[in-house]
C-alpha positions as MATLAB code, in Angstrom:
seq = 'MSVKHSFLALLREAPRSAAQARKAFELKLGGLYSLNMGQVTQTLARLERDGLVTISGKTISSNGRHADLYEITPAGLRELDSWWSETVTTAATDRDELVIKFALAAQHDGRDGIDFIEILDAQRYAALRALRSLNRQADETASNRNSHRLAIEKRIFELEAQLRWLDRIESLPAPQAPPNFFSQED';
ca = [
     -16.009    7.829    4.929;
     -12.538    8.117    3.482;
     -10.206    8.191    6.448;
      -7.292    7.888    4.028;
      -8.196   11.105    2.225;
      -9.115   12.851    5.470;
      -5.602   12.234    6.749;
      -4.065   13.434    3.495;
      -6.055   16.678    3.874;
      -4.888   17.076    7.480;
      -1.272   16.343    6.588;
      -1.436   18.901    3.783;
      -1.907   21.516    6.522;
       1.093   20.359    8.572;
       3.077   17.239    9.490;
       1.421   15.370   12.354;
       1.954   12.353   14.559;
      -0.699    9.640   14.641;
      -2.172   11.088   17.843;
      -2.132   14.610   16.400;
      -3.813   13.380   13.200;
      -6.527   11.660   15.227;
      -7.116   14.748   17.370;
      -7.184   17.054   14.323;
      -9.642   14.718   12.565;
     -12.016   14.779   15.524;
     -11.664   18.550   16.014;
     -12.171   19.395   12.333;
     -15.312   17.253   12.249;
     -16.627   18.652   15.515;
     -16.588   15.272   17.241;
     -19.087   13.935   14.704;
     -16.901   10.901   14.024;
     -14.253    9.319   16.203;
     -11.406    6.986   15.339;
      -9.521    4.497   17.457;
      -5.725    4.699   17.455;
      -5.411    1.307   15.770;
      -7.350    2.595   12.772;
      -5.233    5.757   12.686;
      -1.875    3.972   12.830;
      -2.970    1.347   10.273;
      -4.166    4.023    7.873;
      -0.952    6.028    8.222;
       1.128    2.864    7.710;
      -0.786    2.080    4.496;
      -0.388    5.661    3.295;
       3.357    5.390    3.924;
       3.533    2.002    2.184;
       1.748    3.479   -0.833;
       4.129    6.450   -0.973;
       1.430    9.005   -0.148;
       3.043   10.088    3.138;
       6.513    9.842    4.554;
       7.962    9.992    8.043;
       9.614   13.393    8.195;
      10.855   13.399   11.768;
      10.000   12.715   15.378;
       8.083   14.563   18.047;
       7.491   14.036   21.747;
       3.917   12.943   22.391;
       1.802   14.037   25.353;
       2.794   10.856   27.201;
       6.492   11.638   26.754;
       7.189    9.034   24.080;
       8.810    9.695   20.742;
       6.315    9.602   17.891;
       6.818    9.657   14.130;
       5.748   12.779   12.264;
       3.987   12.062    8.989;
       4.159   14.437    6.046;
       2.276   14.304    2.752;
       4.364   13.498   -0.345;
       3.933   14.898   -3.876;
       2.115   11.645   -4.769;
      -0.116   12.190   -1.731;
      -0.880   15.731   -2.894;
      -1.874   14.413   -6.326;
      -4.091   11.748   -4.717;
      -5.730   14.367   -2.485;
      -6.290   16.764   -5.404;
      -7.849   13.900   -7.349;
     -10.159   13.124   -4.405;
     -11.252   16.763   -4.146;
     -12.139   16.817   -7.853;
     -14.017   13.483   -7.915;
     -17.664   13.171   -7.003;
     -18.775   10.783   -4.274;
     -21.023    8.023   -5.556;
     -22.694    5.037   -4.018;
     -22.192    1.833   -5.923;
     -25.385    0.582   -7.540;
     -24.415   -2.889   -6.358;
     -24.549   -1.932   -2.673;
     -27.187   -3.958   -0.865;
     -29.981   -1.773    0.377;
     -31.835   -3.320    3.289;
     -35.004   -1.326    2.572;
     -35.150   -2.537   -1.027;
     -34.558   -6.124    0.075;
     -37.144   -5.912    2.856;
     -39.862   -4.404    0.665;
     -39.131   -6.678   -2.302;
     -39.572   -9.704   -0.044;
     -42.597   -8.187    1.713;
     -44.226   -7.591   -1.691;
     -43.657  -11.251   -2.607;
     -45.126  -12.477    0.699;
     -47.955   -9.921    1.017;
     -51.068  -11.592    2.391;
     -49.211  -14.750    3.435;
     -47.578  -15.732    6.708;
     -48.999  -12.669    8.438;
     -47.128  -10.299    6.114;
     -48.968   -7.092    5.250;
     -46.988   -4.989    2.769;
     -48.903   -1.768    3.523;
     -48.563   -2.269    7.284;
     -44.785   -2.695    6.939;
     -44.639    0.305    4.611;
     -46.645    2.463    7.030;
     -44.417    1.467    9.950;
     -41.361    2.525    7.942;
     -43.063    5.764    6.900;
     -43.932    6.650   10.505;
     -40.397    5.847   11.673;
     -38.979    8.095    8.946;
     -41.386   10.904    9.883;
     -40.429   10.634   13.574;
     -36.737   10.754   12.670;
     -37.367   13.704   10.358;
     -39.153   15.657   13.102;
     -36.284   14.943   15.492;
     -33.706   16.077   12.942;
     -35.648   19.260   12.231;
     -35.601   20.042   15.969;
     -31.847   19.384   16.014;
     -31.412   21.636   12.980;
     -33.223   24.441   14.814;
     -30.708   24.098   17.672;
     -27.602   23.877   15.455;
     -25.646   26.803   14.034;
     -26.749   27.654   10.498;
     -23.308   27.384    8.927;
     -21.433   24.590    7.182;
     -20.183   22.913   10.359;
     -19.939   19.131   10.403;
     -23.024   18.652   12.587;
     -25.185   20.863   10.379;
     -23.966   19.139    7.213;
     -24.745   15.698    8.674;
     -28.206   16.797    9.839;
     -29.059   18.354    6.469;
     -27.895   15.257    4.573;
     -29.949   12.962    6.796;
     -33.031   15.202    6.410;
     -32.793   14.976    2.630;
     -32.223   11.205    2.789;
     -35.341   10.763    4.915;
     -37.377   13.009    2.623;
     -36.211   10.914   -0.343;
     -37.087    7.731    1.545;
     -40.593    9.059    2.195;
     -41.044    9.890   -1.506;
     -39.770    6.393   -2.391;
     -42.232    4.790    0.045;
     -45.099    6.763   -1.525;
     -43.942    5.675   -4.979;
     -43.635    1.958   -4.204;
     -47.021    1.991   -2.482;
     -48.573    3.093   -5.781;
     -46.930    0.300   -7.803;
     -48.936   -2.838   -8.606;
     -48.188   -6.038   -6.705;
     -45.653   -8.336   -8.354;
     -46.556  -11.525  -10.157;
     -45.714  -14.636   -8.164;
     -42.122  -15.681   -8.848;
     -41.453  -19.170  -10.186;
     -40.933  -21.816   -7.526;
     -37.422  -23.071   -8.218;
     -37.772  -25.810   -5.626;
     -40.998  -27.399   -6.808;
     -41.443  -31.145   -6.449;
     -42.400  -31.498  -10.123;
     -38.794  -31.473  -11.387;
];
């Protein structure tokens, strides 16, 4: 989640204090995600350091203290426009716990009490349970592009993809035994 770009989008609407930015973030996302004030103030400080926002004035906060008002700069607008036009990708180098778990389970299948199909079935049933729960939540959530609906729909499609992946890897042949790099023969 890009908190940096989220704040740039919020500051494009209007200058805000750190507390106002946090509140707007949580309201715009329907409470789906929350931020602590330390994260908010650190992010705004980095945005200011990088010239993407500037302090444009002061306001009185709800606790009566003076608070800086942050405003997006022309460089911040360019950065935000760039973010809107870029696609979101997941790095291929990200570690995926499922891939790691099943790669190791495939290597140890039939040894040390490891049963690849049993592990696969447990994951499949967990994904199906989660999918049923999400479908119930979807039935109870407004059918518009609100943050909760978007998150539910994304998770449903991720689980459906995971189930297809599990079916696919189940049909693959078992791997050849890897070389033993720690053999006593060397």
